[in-house]
């Protein structure tokens, strides 16, 4: 008897740095040995012909989140955990979303309670700041940031969520002091507002006009501005859901200049386009998300950004709303694009779609797949090496992946609570056969063994990319062009 609780033997271990043959031994939820020829543990998984990957980390997903219009996502922490696990994801980073007037500490407490009760995989949170009052900035955020909440999300659009440039600078200053990372939804609110008003006035209200109402330049402008503001305060920034060539160019330019600018794109921007918003019978509503789906040239650009390192991760931006009166059709059967809640479900299919369309087609290699789905985001969000790695000492979060399994997506085969999938009809090659969370087998051959509340909040350290930095004031020396100077 080996003394392991669990072994995964005979597979190809893939990490962000390469592939090796080997067996993985697990004790008390942690990987304790990696070697060839391990004796079987109490539970033994035969991984011959399979890939042994770090469990996926979805660094951007909305779970049980109340929208500013009072609409609830269709998934709670349990249904979201089940869906994520079926697709190989074992850690999620959703949001604790402040709405204006709310105490951030109360908001975080409430979201933590929901996750503690229902999550069945591990998790942490980004904090959405919509109302950075003096109390929030000086009293509420500092203890939360010290307690491991290391990412603050700012919306630059949505009337009820957005912060202005001044508020952005204020929140960035707090992030700088405590070593937190700013993450942002960057679109120019006024350009969207102007375009929306014109379209609606002219009777252009079908779902396909959602894409027109979010001009590509609105994204490029806001990404540019967010980067400039972060550069001014000298803080790292993560740009969420990049969708256009122009926005990606802004990110690239900043990265080439040595700025600490990180970015992601999302599954839907790799395989869907704005043509999907024009599906007959109002079904385009199922494809309304923001930023919107773009065109084929953007799709190709997003693939390049994943391959060349512009993007540190691929996230789902899972924001599920059922196609009924509780969600997409809450304003009736024939809503204007303005009335359709934004968001697509995608937690489950993020890794399979990237594997099928990325690895199988040769657009990315296996280590890149692991980096984009797990390791890269663990590093950026301070979860590494507890999460995002197959190494001795890391949590035994593992996806045993069958690279040749093939399934065609249908609305009823996905496990979230949305009732449809935007990827229905797509044939996907490469699926997890067995998924392990801290040493527990939670999915095997399509069946789950998951209990609400078994997920835990993960530990988050300061990440290499976001360390506490000194106090600053505007630069007094006119000959310098940077604009701020350190006070200590
Ligand atoms: N965009 C979406 O499509 N869904 C959730 C929130 C967002 O910004
Ligand atoms: Zn967003
Ligand atoms: Zn989002």
Short mmCIF file of C-alpha atoms and ligand atoms in Angstrom, two decimals:
data_model
loop_
_atom_site.label_atom_id
_atom_site.label_comp_id
_atom_site.label_asym_id
_atom_site.label_seq_id
_atom_site.Cartn_x
_atom_site.Cartn_y
_atom_site.Cartn_z
CA UNK A 1 0.00 0.00 0.00
CA UNK A 2 1.46 3.34 -1.07
CA UNK A 3 -0.13 5.50 1.61
CA UNK A 4 -1.64 7.83 -0.97
CA UNK A 5 -5.35 8.63 -0.73
CA UNK A 6 -5.42 8.94 -4.51
CA UNK A 7 -3.11 8.31 -7.42
CA UNK A 8 -3.40 9.36 -11.05
CA UNK A 9 -1.12 7.04 -12.97
CA UNK A 10 0.13 6.51 -16.47
CA UNK A 11 -0.87 9.83 -18.02
CA UNK A 12 1.00 12.73 -19.58
CA UNK A 13 1.36 15.52 -17.05
CA UNK A 14 1.05 18.90 -18.72
CA UNK A 15 2.06 22.12 -17.03
CA UNK A 16 2.62 25.61 -18.40
CA UNK A 17 6.27 24.73 -18.84
CA UNK A 18 6.07 21.36 -20.58
CA UNK A 19 4.88 17.77 -20.76
CA UNK A 20 6.21 14.73 -18.88
CA UNK A 21 5.16 11.16 -18.34
CA UNK A 22 4.53 10.47 -14.65
CA UNK A 23 2.22 9.49 -11.84
CA UNK A 24 0.73 11.86 -9.30
CA UNK A 25 0.29 10.86 -5.65
CA UNK A 26 -2.17 12.74 -3.42
CA UNK A 27 -2.53 12.78 0.35
CA UNK A 28 -4.91 14.96 2.37
CA UNK A 29 -5.94 16.93 -0.69
CA UNK A 30 -2.42 17.93 -1.65
CA UNK A 31 -0.02 16.56 -4.28
CA UNK A 32 2.73 14.84 -2.30
CA UNK A 33 4.70 13.01 -4.98
CA UNK A 34 5.23 13.04 -8.72
CA UNK A 35 7.27 10.20 -10.16
CA UNK A 36 7.12 7.31 -12.55
CA UNK A 37 6.06 3.94 -11.17
CA UNK A 38 4.15 5.05 -8.06
CA UNK A 39 2.25 2.32 -6.23
CA UNK A 40 -1.55 2.79 -6.44
CA UNK A 41 -3.29 4.79 -3.74
CA UNK A 42 -6.56 3.93 -1.97
CA UNK A 43 -8.25 5.33 -5.06
CA UNK A 44 -6.40 4.89 -8.33
CA UNK A 45 -7.14 6.57 -11.65
CA UNK A 46 -5.81 5.03 -14.82
CA UNK A 47 -4.76 8.00 -16.97
CA UNK A 48 -3.15 6.00 -19.79
CA UNK A 49 -3.62 7.91 -23.05
CA UNK A 50 -4.93 10.91 -21.14
CA UNK A 51 -3.55 14.33 -20.24
CA UNK A 52 -3.16 15.23 -16.57
CA UNK A 53 -3.77 18.97 -16.28
CA UNK A 54 -4.03 21.44 -13.42
CA UNK A 55 -7.71 22.06 -12.75
CA UNK A 56 -8.91 25.12 -14.60
CA UNK A 57 -9.29 28.53 -12.98
CA UNK A 58 -11.95 30.81 -14.38
CA UNK A 59 -10.79 34.27 -13.40
CA UNK A 60 -13.87 36.13 -14.59
CA UNK A 61 -17.36 34.78 -14.06
CA UNK A 62 -20.54 36.15 -12.53
CA UNK A 63 -22.21 33.82 -10.05
CA UNK A 64 -25.34 34.53 -8.05
CA UNK A 65 -24.73 38.18 -8.77
CA UNK A 66 -27.50 40.73 -8.58
CA UNK A 67 -27.40 43.12 -11.54
CA UNK A 68 -27.89 46.85 -11.11
CA UNK A 69 -31.38 46.34 -12.58
CA UNK A 70 -32.20 43.83 -9.85
CA UNK A 71 -31.92 40.72 -12.05
CA UNK A 72 -30.32 37.61 -10.59
CA UNK A 73 -27.99 35.33 -12.57
CA UNK A 74 -29.59 31.99 -13.30
CA UNK A 75 -26.82 30.08 -11.49
CA UNK A 76 -26.17 29.91 -7.80
CA UNK A 77 -22.82 28.83 -6.38
CA UNK A 78 -23.80 25.17 -6.49
CA UNK A 79 -25.12 24.97 -10.04
CA UNK A 80 -22.18 27.07 -11.22
CA UNK A 81 -19.74 24.73 -9.43
CA UNK A 82 -21.30 21.69 -11.08
CA UNK A 83 -21.14 23.27 -14.53
CA UNK A 84 -17.56 24.45 -14.03
CA UNK A 85 -16.44 21.02 -12.82
CA UNK A 86 -17.98 19.25 -15.81
CA UNK A 87 -15.72 21.36 -18.00
CA UNK A 88 -12.52 20.82 -15.97
CA UNK A 89 -12.59 24.03 -13.92
CA UNK A 90 -11.90 23.62 -10.20
CA UNK A 91 -11.53 27.22 -9.03
CA UNK A 92 -13.59 30.29 -9.85
CA UNK A 93 -13.08 33.97 -9.19
CA UNK A 94 -16.52 35.62 -9.39
CA UNK A 95 -17.52 38.99 -7.95
CA UNK A 96 -18.69 40.58 -4.76
CA UNK A 97 -20.60 43.41 -6.39
CA UNK A 98 -21.20 46.65 -4.55
CA UNK A 99 -24.17 48.68 -5.71
CA UNK A 100 -24.21 52.37 -4.96
CA UNK A 101 -24.96 53.21 -1.36
CA UNK A 102 -23.95 49.76 -0.09
CA UNK A 103 -21.21 49.03 2.41
CA UNK A 104 -18.49 47.00 0.70
CA UNK A 105 -17.77 45.02 3.86
CA UNK A 106 -21.44 43.99 4.04
CA UNK A 107 -21.42 43.07 0.35
CA UNK A 108 -18.33 40.90 0.71
CA UNK A 109 -19.80 39.22 3.79
CA UNK A 110 -23.01 38.44 1.91
CA UNK A 111 -21.27 36.93 -1.14
CA UNK A 112 -18.95 34.93 1.10
CA UNK A 113 -21.94 33.51 2.93
CA UNK A 114 -23.56 32.43 -0.35
CA UNK A 115 -20.39 30.71 -1.50
CA UNK A 116 -19.74 29.08 1.89
CA UNK A 117 -23.19 27.57 1.82
CA UNK A 118 -23.28 26.40 -1.80
CA UNK A 119 -19.93 26.37 -3.62
CA UNK A 120 -18.64 22.89 -4.39
CA UNK A 121 -15.33 23.98 -5.90
CA UNK A 122 -12.85 26.51 -4.53
CA UNK A 123 -13.25 30.21 -5.10
CA UNK A 124 -12.20 33.75 -4.31
CA UNK A 125 -13.67 37.10 -5.29
CA UNK A 126 -12.97 40.30 -7.15
CA UNK A 127 -14.59 43.25 -5.39
CA UNK A 128 -16.63 45.50 -7.69
CA UNK A 129 -16.40 49.10 -6.51
CA UNK A 130 -19.19 51.34 -7.80
CA UNK A 131 -19.33 53.85 -4.96
CA UNK A 132 -15.85 54.78 -3.71
CA UNK A 133 -16.86 57.01 -0.83
CA UNK A 134 -14.32 58.26 1.68
CA UNK A 135 -15.39 55.49 4.07
CA UNK A 136 -15.05 52.85 1.37
CA UNK A 137 -11.60 54.07 0.37
CA UNK A 138 -10.14 54.62 3.81
CA UNK A 139 -12.02 52.29 6.15
CA UNK A 140 -13.62 49.45 4.22
CA UNK A 141 -11.20 48.51 1.48
CA UNK A 142 -7.87 48.45 3.38
CA UNK A 143 -8.77 45.59 5.76
CA UNK A 144 -10.31 43.60 2.92
CA UNK A 145 -7.21 44.02 0.79
CA UNK A 146 -5.01 43.00 3.70
CA UNK A 147 -7.27 39.98 4.16
CA UNK A 148 -6.54 38.65 0.67
CA UNK A 149 -9.11 40.36 -1.56
CA UNK A 150 -6.48 41.40 -4.03
CA UNK A 151 -8.45 42.60 -7.05
CA UNK A 152 -10.73 45.61 -7.40
CA UNK A 153 -13.01 45.81 -10.40
CA UNK A 154 -14.05 49.08 -11.96
CA UNK A 155 -16.73 49.48 -14.62
CA UNK A 156 -16.09 52.38 -16.98
CA UNK A 157 -19.56 51.93 -18.45
CA UNK A 158 -23.13 51.04 -17.35
CA UNK A 159 -24.88 54.08 -15.87
CA UNK A 160 -25.54 52.44 -12.51
CA UNK A 161 -22.11 50.86 -12.10
CA UNK A 162 -19.55 53.13 -13.72
CA UNK A 163 -16.93 55.19 -11.97
CA UNK A 164 -15.55 58.38 -13.47
CA UNK A 165 -11.87 59.06 -14.08
CA UNK A 166 -11.43 60.82 -10.75
CA UNK A 167 -12.94 57.88 -8.85
CA UNK A 168 -10.80 55.52 -10.91
CA UNK A 169 -7.68 57.37 -9.78
CA UNK A 170 -8.84 57.27 -6.17
CA UNK A 171 -9.38 53.50 -6.24
CA UNK A 172 -6.09 52.99 -8.07
CA UNK A 173 -4.30 54.86 -5.31
CA UNK A 174 -5.74 52.50 -2.69
CA UNK A 175 -4.82 49.50 -4.84
CA UNK A 176 -1.28 50.80 -5.20
CA UNK A 177 -0.82 51.13 -1.47
CA UNK A 178 -2.03 47.62 -0.68
CA UNK A 179 -0.67 45.70 -3.65
CA UNK A 180 -4.04 45.05 -5.24
CA UNK A 181 -4.66 44.69 -8.95
CA UNK A 182 -7.25 46.83 -10.76
CA UNK A 183 -9.40 44.84 -13.18
CA UNK A 184 -11.71 46.70 -15.49
CA UNK A 185 -14.60 46.56 -17.92
CA UNK A 186 -13.41 49.22 -20.35
CA UNK A 187 -15.93 50.70 -22.77
CA UNK A 188 -16.72 54.39 -23.29
CA UNK A 189 -20.12 54.97 -21.70
CA UNK A 190 -21.02 58.13 -23.59
CA UNK A 191 -20.27 56.66 -27.01
CA UNK A 192 -22.52 53.71 -26.19
CA UNK A 193 -25.20 56.03 -24.84
CA UNK A 194 -25.11 58.21 -27.95
CA UNK A 195 -25.21 55.24 -30.33
CA UNK A 196 -28.00 53.55 -28.36
CA UNK A 197 -30.20 56.63 -28.29
CA UNK A 198 -29.83 57.17 -32.04
CA UNK A 199 -30.56 53.54 -32.86
CA UNK A 200 -33.63 53.33 -30.64
CA UNK A 201 -34.96 56.64 -31.95
CA UNK A 202 -34.65 55.35 -35.50
CA UNK A 203 -36.43 52.12 -34.64
CA UNK A 204 -33.34 49.92 -34.86
CA UNK A 205 -34.08 47.86 -31.80
CA UNK A 206 -33.53 44.20 -32.75
CA UNK A 207 -30.80 42.26 -30.94
CA UNK A 208 -28.36 42.68 -33.84
CA UNK A 209 -28.19 46.40 -33.07
CA UNK A 210 -26.69 45.60 -29.69
CA UNK A 211 -23.34 45.19 -31.47
CA UNK A 212 -23.79 48.48 -33.32
CA UNK A 213 -24.58 50.26 -30.06
CA UNK A 214 -21.23 49.26 -28.57
CA UNK A 215 -18.82 50.70 -31.15
CA UNK A 216 -15.42 49.08 -31.37
CA UNK A 217 -13.86 52.49 -30.83
CA UNK A 218 -15.72 52.77 -27.52
CA UNK A 219 -13.71 49.80 -26.35
CA UNK A 220 -10.40 51.07 -27.73
CA UNK A 221 -10.88 54.50 -26.17
CA UNK A 222 -11.70 53.17 -22.72
CA UNK A 223 -8.89 50.61 -22.80
CA UNK A 224 -6.50 53.40 -23.76
CA UNK A 225 -7.80 55.66 -20.99
CA UNK A 226 -7.69 52.92 -18.35
CA UNK A 227 -4.09 52.20 -19.29
CA UNK A 228 -3.14 55.89 -19.14
CA UNK A 229 -4.77 56.32 -15.73
CA UNK A 230 -2.98 53.22 -14.43
CA UNK A 231 0.28 54.49 -15.87
CA UNK A 232 -0.21 57.84 -14.13
CA UNK A 233 -0.72 56.21 -10.72
CA UNK A 234 1.85 53.51 -11.61
CA UNK A 235 -0.36 50.53 -10.81
CA UNK A 236 -0.76 47.27 -12.69
CA UNK A 237 -4.04 46.80 -14.50
CA UNK A 238 -5.92 43.88 -16.02
CA UNK A 239 -8.17 44.65 -18.98
CA UNK A 240 -11.13 42.29 -18.99
CA UNK A 241 -12.75 40.83 -22.09
CA UNK A 242 -10.81 42.39 -24.96
CA UNK A 243 -12.76 41.85 -28.17
CA UNK A 244 -11.32 44.03 -30.94
CA UNK A 245 -8.08 44.43 -32.87
CA UNK A 246 -7.95 48.10 -31.85
CA UNK A 247 -8.28 47.39 -28.13
CA UNK A 248 -5.72 44.62 -28.38
CA UNK A 249 -3.32 47.03 -30.08
CA UNK A 250 -3.67 49.40 -27.12
CA UNK A 251 -2.76 46.57 -24.78
CA UNK A 252 0.19 45.49 -26.92
CA UNK A 253 1.57 49.01 -27.19
CA UNK A 254 1.47 49.34 -23.43
CA UNK A 255 3.09 45.96 -22.88
CA UNK A 256 5.83 46.77 -25.38
CA UNK A 257 6.50 50.00 -23.47
CA UNK A 258 7.08 47.88 -20.35
CA UNK A 259 3.87 48.84 -18.54
CA UNK A 260 2.26 46.37 -16.18
CA UNK A 261 -0.79 45.86 -18.37
CA UNK A 262 -2.47 42.46 -18.51
CA UNK A 263 -5.45 41.37 -20.55
CA UNK A 264 -7.81 38.53 -21.24
CA UNK A 265 -10.32 37.58 -23.85
CA UNK A 266 -13.25 35.19 -23.46
CA UNK A 267 -14.44 32.00 -25.10
CA UNK A 268 -17.32 33.55 -27.00
CA UNK A 269 -15.02 35.99 -28.80
CA UNK A 270 -13.11 33.03 -30.25
CA UNK A 271 -15.95 31.25 -32.01
CA UNK A 272 -19.02 33.49 -32.26
CA UNK A 273 -19.59 36.72 -34.20
CA UNK A 274 -22.14 39.51 -34.36
CA UNK A 275 -23.95 37.45 -37.02
CA UNK A 276 -25.20 35.31 -34.13
CA UNK A 277 -27.09 38.34 -32.81
CA UNK A 278 -29.16 38.24 -35.98
CA UNK A 279 -30.54 34.74 -35.46
CA UNK A 280 -34.22 34.47 -36.37
CA UNK A 281 -37.12 34.68 -33.95
CA UNK A 282 -35.42 36.97 -31.47
CA UNK A 283 -32.93 34.24 -30.53
CA UNK A 284 -30.20 36.84 -31.00
CA UNK A 285 -31.01 37.87 -27.42
CA UNK A 286 -29.17 34.76 -26.29
CA UNK A 287 -25.97 36.27 -27.70
CA UNK A 288 -26.17 39.75 -26.15
CA UNK A 289 -23.10 40.35 -24.06
CA UNK A 290 -20.85 43.34 -23.56
CA UNK A 291 -18.51 44.07 -25.13
CA UNK A 292 -20.48 42.50 -27.97
CA UNK A 293 -19.52 39.76 -30.37
CA UNK A 294 -17.45 41.20 -33.21
CA UNK A 295 -16.40 39.98 -36.66
CA UNK A 296 -14.23 37.25 -38.19
CA UNK A 297 -11.11 39.42 -38.29
CA UNK A 298 -11.45 40.11 -34.58
CA UNK A 299 -11.89 36.40 -33.92
CA UNK A 300 -8.58 35.75 -35.69
CA UNK A 301 -6.94 38.61 -33.78
CA UNK A 302 -8.09 37.16 -30.44
CA UNK A 303 -6.50 33.82 -31.35
CA UNK A 304 -3.26 35.60 -32.14
CA UNK A 305 -3.38 37.45 -28.83
CA UNK A 306 -3.75 34.15 -27.00
CA UNK A 307 -0.89 32.54 -28.91
CA UNK A 308 1.58 35.43 -28.64
CA UNK A 309 1.13 36.18 -24.93
CA UNK A 310 -0.85 39.42 -25.18
CA UNK A 311 -3.52 37.67 -23.09
CA UNK A 312 -2.62 36.04 -19.79
CA UNK A 313 -5.80 34.04 -19.63
CA UNK A 314 -8.99 32.96 -21.31
CA UNK A 315 -12.02 33.48 -19.10
CA UNK A 316 -15.69 32.71 -19.63
CA UNK A 317 -17.32 35.93 -18.39
CA UNK A 318 -20.09 33.49 -17.47
CA UNK A 319 -23.08 35.77 -16.89
CA UNK A 320 -26.07 33.48 -17.23
CA UNK A 321 -29.60 34.73 -17.83
CA UNK A 322 -32.29 32.24 -18.81
CA UNK A 323 -34.13 32.79 -22.10
CA UNK A 324 -37.41 33.52 -20.31
CA UNK A 325 -39.14 36.16 -18.23
CA UNK A 326 -36.61 35.79 -15.38
CA UNK A 327 -33.72 36.77 -17.65
CA UNK A 328 -33.28 37.65 -21.29
CA UNK A 329 -37.03 38.19 -21.81
CA UNK A 330 -37.76 40.04 -18.57
CA UNK A 331 -39.10 42.97 -20.60
CA UNK A 332 -41.38 40.76 -22.70
CA UNK A 333 -41.09 38.43 -25.67
CA UNK A 334 -39.89 41.08 -28.06
CA UNK A 335 -37.43 43.22 -26.13
CA UNK A 336 -35.35 46.02 -27.61
CA UNK A 337 -31.62 45.31 -27.47
CA UNK A 338 -31.44 47.89 -24.67
CA UNK A 339 -33.76 45.78 -22.49
CA UNK A 340 -31.89 42.50 -22.86
CA UNK A 341 -29.63 41.69 -19.91
CA UNK A 342 -26.02 41.34 -21.02
CA UNK A 343 -24.24 38.05 -20.58
CA UNK A 344 -23.72 34.52 -21.83
CA UNK A 345 -23.29 31.24 -19.96
CA UNK A 346 -19.88 29.65 -20.56
CA UNK A 347 -18.27 28.29 -17.37
CA UNK A 348 -18.49 24.68 -18.49
CA UNK A 349 -17.36 25.02 -22.08
CA UNK A 350 -14.43 27.41 -21.63
CA UNK A 351 -11.75 24.74 -21.48
CA UNK A 352 -13.30 22.30 -23.98
CA UNK A 353 -13.82 25.04 -26.59
CA UNK A 354 -10.26 26.32 -26.17
CA UNK A 355 -8.89 22.79 -26.37
CA UNK A 356 -10.93 21.86 -29.41
CA UNK A 357 -10.51 25.10 -31.35
CA UNK A 358 -7.04 25.94 -30.07
CA UNK A 359 -4.99 22.82 -29.32
CA UNK A 360 -6.64 20.49 -31.82
CA UNK A 361 -6.26 23.02 -34.63
CA UNK A 362 -2.62 23.76 -33.74
CA UNK A 363 -3.28 27.42 -32.87
CA UNK A 364 -1.82 26.90 -29.36
CA UNK A 365 0.18 24.08 -27.82
CA UNK A 366 -0.62 22.13 -24.68
CA UNK A 367 1.53 24.14 -22.23
CA UNK A 368 -0.07 27.32 -23.56
CA UNK A 369 -3.49 25.77 -22.98
CA UNK A 370 -2.56 25.14 -19.36
CA UNK A 371 -1.12 28.61 -18.92
CA UNK A 372 -4.25 30.26 -20.37
CA UNK A 373 -6.78 28.17 -18.49
CA UNK A 374 -5.03 27.86 -15.14
CA UNK A 375 -1.43 28.78 -14.36
CA UNK A 376 -1.37 32.29 -15.81
CA UNK A 377 -4.39 33.40 -13.85
CA UNK A 378 -3.23 31.73 -10.64
CA UNK A 379 -0.03 33.76 -10.85
CA UNK A 380 -1.74 37.05 -11.62
CA UNK A 381 -4.38 36.73 -8.90
CA UNK A 382 -2.07 35.48 -6.15
CA UNK A 383 -3.43 31.92 -6.12
CA UNK A 384 -0.19 30.33 -7.23
CA UNK A 385 1.22 27.79 -6.36
CA UNK A 386 -1.65 26.50 -4.25
CA UNK A 387 -3.72 26.59 -7.44
CA UNK A 388 -2.77 26.40 -11.10
CA UNK A 389 0.05 23.87 -10.88
CA UNK A 390 0.80 20.17 -10.80
CA UNK A 391 3.64 20.14 -8.30
CA UNK A 392 4.41 18.72 -4.90
CA UNK A 393 2.70 20.94 -2.32
CA UNK A 394 0.00 22.26 -4.66
CA UNK A 395 -3.66 21.45 -4.07
CA UNK A 396 -4.65 18.29 -5.90
CA UNK A 397 -6.92 20.10 -8.36
CA UNK A 398 -6.59 18.01 -11.49
CA UNK A 399 -8.42 17.47 -14.76
CA UNK A 400 -7.73 14.10 -16.38
CA UNK A 401 -8.37 15.02 -19.98
CA UNK A 402 -9.36 12.78 -22.86
CA UNK A 403 -7.94 14.58 -25.90
CA UNK A 404 -10.02 12.57 -28.37
CA UNK A 405 -13.49 12.47 -26.80
CA UNK A 406 -15.95 14.18 -29.08
CA UNK A 407 -19.36 15.65 -28.29
CA UNK A 408 -21.74 17.96 -30.08
CA UNK A 409 -23.13 20.63 -27.80
CA UNK A 410 -26.86 20.81 -27.23
CA UNK A 411 -28.85 23.02 -24.88
CA UNK A 412 -29.73 20.13 -22.59
CA UNK A 413 -26.24 18.67 -22.16
CA UNK A 414 -24.69 21.61 -20.31
CA UNK A 415 -25.04 21.60 -16.57
CA UNK A 416 -25.60 25.22 -15.67
CA UNK A 417 -29.03 26.57 -14.92
CA UNK A 418 -29.47 28.78 -17.97
CA UNK A 419 -31.37 26.39 -20.23
CA UNK A 420 -29.40 27.15 -23.37
CA UNK A 421 -25.82 27.30 -24.55
CA UNK A 422 -24.49 29.83 -27.05
CA UNK A 423 -22.25 27.01 -28.31
CA UNK A 424 -25.10 24.65 -29.17
CA UNK A 425 -24.41 22.87 -32.47
CA UNK A 426 -20.61 23.11 -32.11
CA UNK A 427 -18.74 19.81 -32.08
CA UNK A 428 -16.00 19.79 -29.46
CA UNK A 429 -13.09 17.39 -29.29
CA UNK A 430 -11.33 17.02 -25.93
CA UNK A 431 -13.17 16.71 -22.61
CA UNK A 432 -12.27 16.00 -19.01
CA UNK A 433 -12.95 12.41 -18.09
CA UNK A 434 -12.27 12.85 -14.40
CA UNK A 435 -12.02 16.05 -12.35
CA UNK A 436 -10.45 16.25 -8.91
CA UNK A 437 -10.82 19.04 -6.37
CA UNK A 438 -8.38 18.98 -3.44
CA UNK A 439 -8.05 15.23 -3.84
CA UNK A 440 -11.79 14.51 -4.11
CA UNK A 441 -13.08 13.02 -7.34
CA UNK A 442 -15.93 15.38 -8.19
CA UNK A 443 -16.62 14.30 -11.78
CA UNK A 444 -16.04 10.88 -13.29
CA UNK A 445 -17.41 9.75 -16.65
CA UNK A 446 -19.97 12.52 -16.69
CA UNK A 447 -21.28 11.89 -13.16
CA UNK A 448 -20.70 14.26 -10.26
CA UNK A 449 -20.10 13.71 -6.59
CA UNK A 450 -20.33 17.21 -5.25
CA UNK A 451 -21.83 18.61 -2.07
CA UNK A 452 -22.94 22.21 -1.59
CA UNK A 453 -20.52 23.95 0.76
CA UNK A 454 -17.58 21.64 0.07
CA UNK A 455 -15.74 24.37 -1.83
CA UNK A 456 -13.44 26.61 0.17
CA UNK A 457 -12.20 30.12 -0.20
CA UNK A 458 -8.67 29.84 -1.61
CA UNK A 459 -5.66 31.54 -0.07
CA UNK A 460 -4.41 34.54 -1.99
CA UNK A 461 -0.91 35.90 -1.59
CA UNK A 462 0.43 39.12 -3.02
CA UNK A 463 1.10 38.36 -6.66
CA UNK A 464 4.43 39.14 -8.33
CA UNK A 465 2.59 41.56 -10.58
CA UNK A 466 0.96 43.61 -7.82
CA UNK A 467 3.02 44.53 -4.78
CA UNK A 468 2.36 47.34 -2.29
CA UNK A 469 4.02 50.51 -3.54
CA UNK A 470 4.89 53.75 -1.74
CA UNK A 471 2.75 56.83 -1.31
CA UNK A 472 2.78 59.27 -4.20
CA UNK A 473 2.03 62.85 -5.06
CA UNK A 474 1.98 64.66 -8.40
CA UNK A 475 5.50 65.21 -9.73
CA UNK A 476 6.82 68.68 -8.86
CA UNK A 477 9.85 68.60 -11.14
CA UNK A 478 8.75 70.05 -14.48
CA UNK A 479 11.64 68.39 -16.32
CA UNK A 480 10.36 64.91 -15.57
CA UNK A 481 7.52 63.67 -17.66
CA UNK A 482 6.06 60.93 -15.54
CA UNK A 483 3.75 63.01 -13.42
CA UNK A 484 4.02 61.50 -9.96
CA UNK A 485 6.77 61.07 -7.42
CA UNK A 486 7.23 58.80 -4.47
CA UNK A 487 6.85 60.34 -1.04
CA UNK A 488 8.52 57.49 0.82
N1 LIG B 1 -20.96 42.05 -19.63
C1 LIG B 1 -21.64 40.95 -19.86
O1 LIG B 1 -21.87 40.59 -20.98
N2 LIG B 1 -22.09 40.26 -18.79
C2 LIG B 1 -21.81 40.59 -17.46
C3 LIG B 1 -21.33 41.93 -17.25
C4 LIG B 1 -20.73 42.55 -18.42
O2 LIG B 1 -20.06 43.53 -18.29
ZN1 LIG B 2 -17.59 43.23 -18.18
ZN1 LIG B 3 -17.98 40.14 -16.68
#
